[in-house]
Short mmCIF file of C-alpha atoms in Angstrom, two decimals:
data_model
loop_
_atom_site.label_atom_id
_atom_site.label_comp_id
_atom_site.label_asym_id
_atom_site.label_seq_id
_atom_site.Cartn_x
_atom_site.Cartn_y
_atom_site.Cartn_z
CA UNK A 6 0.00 0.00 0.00
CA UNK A 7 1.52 3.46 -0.84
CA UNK A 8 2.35 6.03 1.61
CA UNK A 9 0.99 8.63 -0.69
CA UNK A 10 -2.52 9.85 1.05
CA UNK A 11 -5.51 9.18 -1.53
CA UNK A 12 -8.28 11.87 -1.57
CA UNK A 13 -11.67 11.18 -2.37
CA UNK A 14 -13.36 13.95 -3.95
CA UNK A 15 -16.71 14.32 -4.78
CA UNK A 16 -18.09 16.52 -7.30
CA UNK A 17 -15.02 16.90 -9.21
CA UNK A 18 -16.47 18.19 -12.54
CA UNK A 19 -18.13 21.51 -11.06
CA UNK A 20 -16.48 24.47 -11.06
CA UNK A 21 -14.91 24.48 -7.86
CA UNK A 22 -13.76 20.46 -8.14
CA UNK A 23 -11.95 21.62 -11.45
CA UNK A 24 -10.32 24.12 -9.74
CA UNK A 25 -9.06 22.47 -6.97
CA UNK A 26 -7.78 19.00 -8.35
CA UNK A 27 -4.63 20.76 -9.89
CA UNK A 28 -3.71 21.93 -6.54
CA UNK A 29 -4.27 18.49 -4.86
CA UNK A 30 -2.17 16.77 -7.49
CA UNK A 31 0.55 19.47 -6.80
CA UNK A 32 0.37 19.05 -3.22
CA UNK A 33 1.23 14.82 -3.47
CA UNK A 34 -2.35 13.37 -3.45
CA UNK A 35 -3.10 10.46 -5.39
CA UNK A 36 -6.80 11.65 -6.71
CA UNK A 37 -10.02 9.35 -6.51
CA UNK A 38 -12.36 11.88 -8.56
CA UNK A 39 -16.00 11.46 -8.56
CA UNK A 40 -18.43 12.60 -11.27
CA UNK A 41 -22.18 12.37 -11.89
CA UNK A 42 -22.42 13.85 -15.47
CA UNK A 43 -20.12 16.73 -17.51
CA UNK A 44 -16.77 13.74 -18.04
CA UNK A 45 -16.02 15.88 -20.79
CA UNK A 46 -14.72 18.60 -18.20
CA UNK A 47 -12.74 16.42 -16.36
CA UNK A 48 -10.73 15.29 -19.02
CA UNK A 49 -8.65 17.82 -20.39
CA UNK A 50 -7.04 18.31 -16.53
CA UNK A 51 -7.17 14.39 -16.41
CA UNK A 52 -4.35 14.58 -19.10
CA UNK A 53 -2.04 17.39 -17.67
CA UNK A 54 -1.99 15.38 -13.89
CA UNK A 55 -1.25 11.94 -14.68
CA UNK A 56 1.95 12.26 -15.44
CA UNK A 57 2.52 13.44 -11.96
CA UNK A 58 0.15 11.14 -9.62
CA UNK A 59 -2.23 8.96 -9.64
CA UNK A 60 -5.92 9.75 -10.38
CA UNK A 61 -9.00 7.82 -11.66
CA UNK A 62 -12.34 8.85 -12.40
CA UNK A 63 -15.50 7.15 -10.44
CA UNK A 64 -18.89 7.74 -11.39
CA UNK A 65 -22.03 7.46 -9.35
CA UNK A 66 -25.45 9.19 -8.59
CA UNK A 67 -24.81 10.20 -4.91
CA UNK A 68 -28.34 10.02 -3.98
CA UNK A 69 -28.41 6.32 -4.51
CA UNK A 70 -27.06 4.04 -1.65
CA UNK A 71 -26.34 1.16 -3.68
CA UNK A 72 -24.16 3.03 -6.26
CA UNK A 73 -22.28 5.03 -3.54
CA UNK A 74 -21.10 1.64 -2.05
CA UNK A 75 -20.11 0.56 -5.79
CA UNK A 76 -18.15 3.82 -6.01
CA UNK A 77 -16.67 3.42 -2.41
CA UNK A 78 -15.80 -0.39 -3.08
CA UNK A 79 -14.09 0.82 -6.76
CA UNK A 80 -11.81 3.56 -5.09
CA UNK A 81 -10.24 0.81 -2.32
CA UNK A 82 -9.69 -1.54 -5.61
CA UNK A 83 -7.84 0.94 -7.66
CA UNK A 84 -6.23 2.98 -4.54
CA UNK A 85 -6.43 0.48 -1.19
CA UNK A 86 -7.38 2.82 0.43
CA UNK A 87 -9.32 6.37 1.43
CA UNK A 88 -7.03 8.90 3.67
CA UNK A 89 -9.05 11.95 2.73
CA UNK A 90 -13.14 12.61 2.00
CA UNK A 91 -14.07 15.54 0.06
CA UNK A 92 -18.01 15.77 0.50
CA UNK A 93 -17.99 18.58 -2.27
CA UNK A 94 -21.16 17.41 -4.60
CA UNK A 95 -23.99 19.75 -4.37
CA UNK A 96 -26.37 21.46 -6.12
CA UNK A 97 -29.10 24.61 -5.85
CA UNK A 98 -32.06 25.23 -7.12
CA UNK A 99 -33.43 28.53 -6.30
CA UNK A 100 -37.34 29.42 -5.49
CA UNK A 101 -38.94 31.10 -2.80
CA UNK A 102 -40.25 28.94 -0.25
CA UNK A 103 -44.12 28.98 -1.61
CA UNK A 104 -42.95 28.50 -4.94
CA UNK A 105 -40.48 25.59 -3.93
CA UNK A 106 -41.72 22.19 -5.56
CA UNK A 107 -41.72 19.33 -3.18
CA UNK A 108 -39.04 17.28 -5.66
CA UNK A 109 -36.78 19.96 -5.72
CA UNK A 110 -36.71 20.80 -2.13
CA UNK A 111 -35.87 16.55 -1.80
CA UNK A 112 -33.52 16.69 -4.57
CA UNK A 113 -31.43 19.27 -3.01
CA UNK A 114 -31.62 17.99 0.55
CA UNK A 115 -30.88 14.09 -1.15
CA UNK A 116 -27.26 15.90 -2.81
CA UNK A 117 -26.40 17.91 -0.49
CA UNK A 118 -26.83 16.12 2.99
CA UNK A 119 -28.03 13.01 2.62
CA UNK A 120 -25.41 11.79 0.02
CA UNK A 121 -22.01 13.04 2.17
CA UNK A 122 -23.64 11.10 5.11
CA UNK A 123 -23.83 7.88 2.61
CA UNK A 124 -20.05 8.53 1.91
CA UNK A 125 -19.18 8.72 5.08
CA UNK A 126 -21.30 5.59 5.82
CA UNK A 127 -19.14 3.78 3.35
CA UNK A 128 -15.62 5.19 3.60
CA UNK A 129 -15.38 5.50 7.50
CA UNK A 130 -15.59 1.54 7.56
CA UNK A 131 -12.05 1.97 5.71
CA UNK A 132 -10.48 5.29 7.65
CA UNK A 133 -11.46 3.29 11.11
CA UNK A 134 -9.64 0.05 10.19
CA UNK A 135 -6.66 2.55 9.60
CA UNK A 136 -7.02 4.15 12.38
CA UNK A 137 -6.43 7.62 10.31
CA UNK A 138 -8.76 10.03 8.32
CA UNK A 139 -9.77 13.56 7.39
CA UNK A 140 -13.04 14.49 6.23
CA UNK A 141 -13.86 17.45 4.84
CA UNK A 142 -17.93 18.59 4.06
CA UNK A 143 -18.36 21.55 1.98
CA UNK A 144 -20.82 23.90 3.18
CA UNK A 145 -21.65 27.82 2.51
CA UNK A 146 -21.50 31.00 3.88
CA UNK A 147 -26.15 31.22 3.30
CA UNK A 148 -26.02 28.01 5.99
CA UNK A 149 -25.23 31.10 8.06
CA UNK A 150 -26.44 34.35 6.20
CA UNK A 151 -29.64 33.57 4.77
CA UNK A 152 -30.56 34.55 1.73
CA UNK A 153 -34.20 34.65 0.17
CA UNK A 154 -34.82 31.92 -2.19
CA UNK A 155 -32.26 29.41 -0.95
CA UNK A 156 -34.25 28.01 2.15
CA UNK A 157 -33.74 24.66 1.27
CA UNK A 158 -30.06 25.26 0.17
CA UNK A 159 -29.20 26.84 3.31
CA UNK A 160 -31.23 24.11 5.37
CA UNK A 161 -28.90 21.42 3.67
CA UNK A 162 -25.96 22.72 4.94
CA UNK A 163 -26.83 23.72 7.90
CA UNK A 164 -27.93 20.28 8.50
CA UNK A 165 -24.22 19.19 6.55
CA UNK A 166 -22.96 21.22 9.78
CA UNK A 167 -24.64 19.66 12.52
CA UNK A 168 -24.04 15.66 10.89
CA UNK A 169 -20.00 17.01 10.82
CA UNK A 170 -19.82 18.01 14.79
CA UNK A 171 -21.69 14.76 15.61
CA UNK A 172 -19.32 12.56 13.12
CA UNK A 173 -16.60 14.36 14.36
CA UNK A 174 -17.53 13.02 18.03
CA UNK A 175 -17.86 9.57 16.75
CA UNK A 176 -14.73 9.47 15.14
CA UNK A 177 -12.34 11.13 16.87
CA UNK A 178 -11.05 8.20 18.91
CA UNK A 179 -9.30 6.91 15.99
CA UNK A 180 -7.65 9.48 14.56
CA UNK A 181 -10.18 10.84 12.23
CA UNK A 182 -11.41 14.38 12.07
CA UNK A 183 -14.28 15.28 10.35
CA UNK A 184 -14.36 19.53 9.75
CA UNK A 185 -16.71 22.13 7.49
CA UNK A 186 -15.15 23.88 4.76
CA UNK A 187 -17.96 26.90 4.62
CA UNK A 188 -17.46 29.54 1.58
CA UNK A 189 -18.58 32.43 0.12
CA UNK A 190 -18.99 33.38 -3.58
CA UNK A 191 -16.26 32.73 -5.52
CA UNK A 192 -14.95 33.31 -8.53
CA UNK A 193 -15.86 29.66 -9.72
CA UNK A 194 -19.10 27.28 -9.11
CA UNK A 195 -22.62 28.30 -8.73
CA UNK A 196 -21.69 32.03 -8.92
CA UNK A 197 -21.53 31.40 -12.79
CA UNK A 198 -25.26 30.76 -12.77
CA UNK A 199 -25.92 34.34 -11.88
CA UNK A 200 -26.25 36.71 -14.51
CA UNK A 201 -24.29 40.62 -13.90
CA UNK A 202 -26.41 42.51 -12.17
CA UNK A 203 -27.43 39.55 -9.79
CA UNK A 204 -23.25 39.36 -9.77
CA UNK A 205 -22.87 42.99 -9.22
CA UNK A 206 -25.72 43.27 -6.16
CA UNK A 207 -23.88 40.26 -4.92
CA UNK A 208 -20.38 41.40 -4.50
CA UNK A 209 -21.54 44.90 -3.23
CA UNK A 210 -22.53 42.82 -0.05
CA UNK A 211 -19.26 41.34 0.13
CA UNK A 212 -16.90 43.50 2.54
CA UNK A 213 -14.15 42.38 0.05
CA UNK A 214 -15.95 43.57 -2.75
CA UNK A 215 -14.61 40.99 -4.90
CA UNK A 216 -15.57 37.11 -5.10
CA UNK A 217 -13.09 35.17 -3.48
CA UNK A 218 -10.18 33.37 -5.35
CA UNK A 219 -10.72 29.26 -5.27
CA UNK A 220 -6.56 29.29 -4.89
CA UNK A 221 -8.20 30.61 -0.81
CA UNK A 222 -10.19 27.16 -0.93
CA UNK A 223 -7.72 24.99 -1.81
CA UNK A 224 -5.37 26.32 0.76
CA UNK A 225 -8.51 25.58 3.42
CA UNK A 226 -8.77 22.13 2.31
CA UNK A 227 -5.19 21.07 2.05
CA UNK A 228 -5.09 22.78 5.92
CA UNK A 229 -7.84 20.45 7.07
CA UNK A 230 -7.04 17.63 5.23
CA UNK A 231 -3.22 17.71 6.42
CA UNK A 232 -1.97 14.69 8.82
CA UNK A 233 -0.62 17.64 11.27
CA UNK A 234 -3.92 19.14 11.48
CA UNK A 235 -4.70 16.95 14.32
CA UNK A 236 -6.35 19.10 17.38
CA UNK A 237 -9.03 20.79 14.52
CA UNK A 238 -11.86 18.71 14.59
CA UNK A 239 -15.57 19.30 14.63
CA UNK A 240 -14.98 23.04 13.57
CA UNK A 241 -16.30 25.36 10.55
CA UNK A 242 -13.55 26.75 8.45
CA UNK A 243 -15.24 29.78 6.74
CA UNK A 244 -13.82 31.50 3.70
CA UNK A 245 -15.93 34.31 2.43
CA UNK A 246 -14.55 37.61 2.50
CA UNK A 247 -15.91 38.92 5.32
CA UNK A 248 -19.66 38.32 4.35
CA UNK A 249 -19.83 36.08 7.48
CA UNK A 250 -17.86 36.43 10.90
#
C-alpha cells in the first residue's frame, strides 16, 4: 500500500472540483475523482496530472445508496485505500419557499446532505480500520447568512454542519477528524449561474468587494485535510470575505 494519502473527492467536474484538483495533485495526493455527469470537463485536466500522480475517475449518482457503495468499493480496488473525503457534490435550485416544488426541495436535501452522510457511511468503515482520516464537508456561507430563495439550500448545509460536529464526536477516537469547509462566492461554481447585475448586487454585499479566489479554498482544504492538522476537529472553516464572521 503506498504512503501517498488518496483523496476522495466528490463533485469533481463543477467548477470548484476543477479548480481544486490541480492543486491536490501538486500538493502529493493520489486523486479518486467522482463525477455524476459533464466527463467531458474532467478530461482535459485528467491529461495534464497523470503524469505526476495517480488519479481515476468514479462515477455514481450520490443520492443512490447502492451506487455510492459501488463507487466506495471501486476507489479501495484501484487505490487500497481512502485517507481523505471531500463531501464537495452539491447542487441549488433557487425558489422562494411557496414557490419551492416538493421534488426539488428533496432533490437538493438528497445531494447535499443526505449523500455526504452515505459517503461517510461507506468510507469511515475503511479510515477506522486505519485508524487515520480527514473528512472534509463543503458547506456555505447562506447556511449562516440567509438569503431569500435558498431556504432549502441553506437548510442542507446547515444540517451538513450539525451531521460534521456529531461525526466528528464519533470518530475522533481513531484518529479521524471530520471539519466544514464553509465559503462564500467565488470566482468559480454556482456564482456562474448568476447573470451581472445579480453578480454585481452580490459582490456589493461582500466587505471584500470581490468574489473570493478558489486558490483561498484549496489552501482551506489542504489545511484540514493535512496529517498535522490533528487538534481541529468538529470546527467550521469559513472563507468568504468577510460576508460572514
Amino acid at each position: 500500500m503506498s504512503d501517498e494519502k488518496v483523496l476522495l473527492l466528490t463533485g469533481a467536474s463543477g467548477g470548484v472540483g476543477r479548480a481544486i484538483i490541480k492543486g491536490l495533485s501538486d500538493a502529493g495526493y493520489q486523486l479518486a475523482l467522482h463525477y455524476h455527469d459533464h466527463f467531458e470537463e474532467l478530461t482535459a485536466l485528467l491529461d495534464e496530472i497523470k503524469p505526476r500522480t495517480k488519479v481515476a475517475l468514479f462515477q455514481a449518482d450520490l443520492r443512490k445508496e447502492d451506487e455510492v457503495r459501488e463507487m466506495v468499493r471501486s476507489v479501495v480496488t484501484a487505490f487500497g485505500k481512502v485517507d481523505v473525503l471531500v463531501n464537495n457534490a452539491g447542487t441549488s435550485l433557487s425558489a422562494i419557499t411557496w414557490k419551492q416544488s416538493l421534488d426539488d426541495w428533496n432533490n437538493i436535501i438528497s445531494l447535499n446532505l443526505t449523500a455526504p452522510f452515505l459517503v461517510c457511511k461507506y468510507v469511515l468503515p475503511i479510515m477506522r480500520s486505519l485508524e487515520y482520516g480527514r473528512i472534509i464537508n463543503v458547506s456555505s456561507v447562506v447556511a449562516h447568512i440567509g438569503m431569500p430563495g435558498t431556504t432549502a439550500y441553506a437548510a442542507s448545509k446547515a444540517g451538513l454542519e450539525g451531521f460534521t460536529r456529531s461525526l466528528a464526536k464519533e470518530v475522533v477516537g481513531k484518529k479521524i477528524t471530520a471539519n466544514v469547509l464553509a465559503y462564500g462566492y467565488m470566482d468559480a461554481g454556482m456564482i456562474d449561474v448568476l447573470n451581472e447585475e445579480m453578480k454585481a448586487i452580490v459582490r456589493s454585499m461582500i466587505p471584500a468587494n470581490t468574489f473570493g479566489p478558489t486558490d483561498d479554498i484549496l489552501s482551506a482544504l489542504l489545511y484540514l485535510a493535512d496529517e498535522k492538522t490533528t487538534y481541529a476537529t468538529g470546527q467550521t472553516l469559513h472563507v468568504n470575505g468577510g460576508l460572514y464572521m
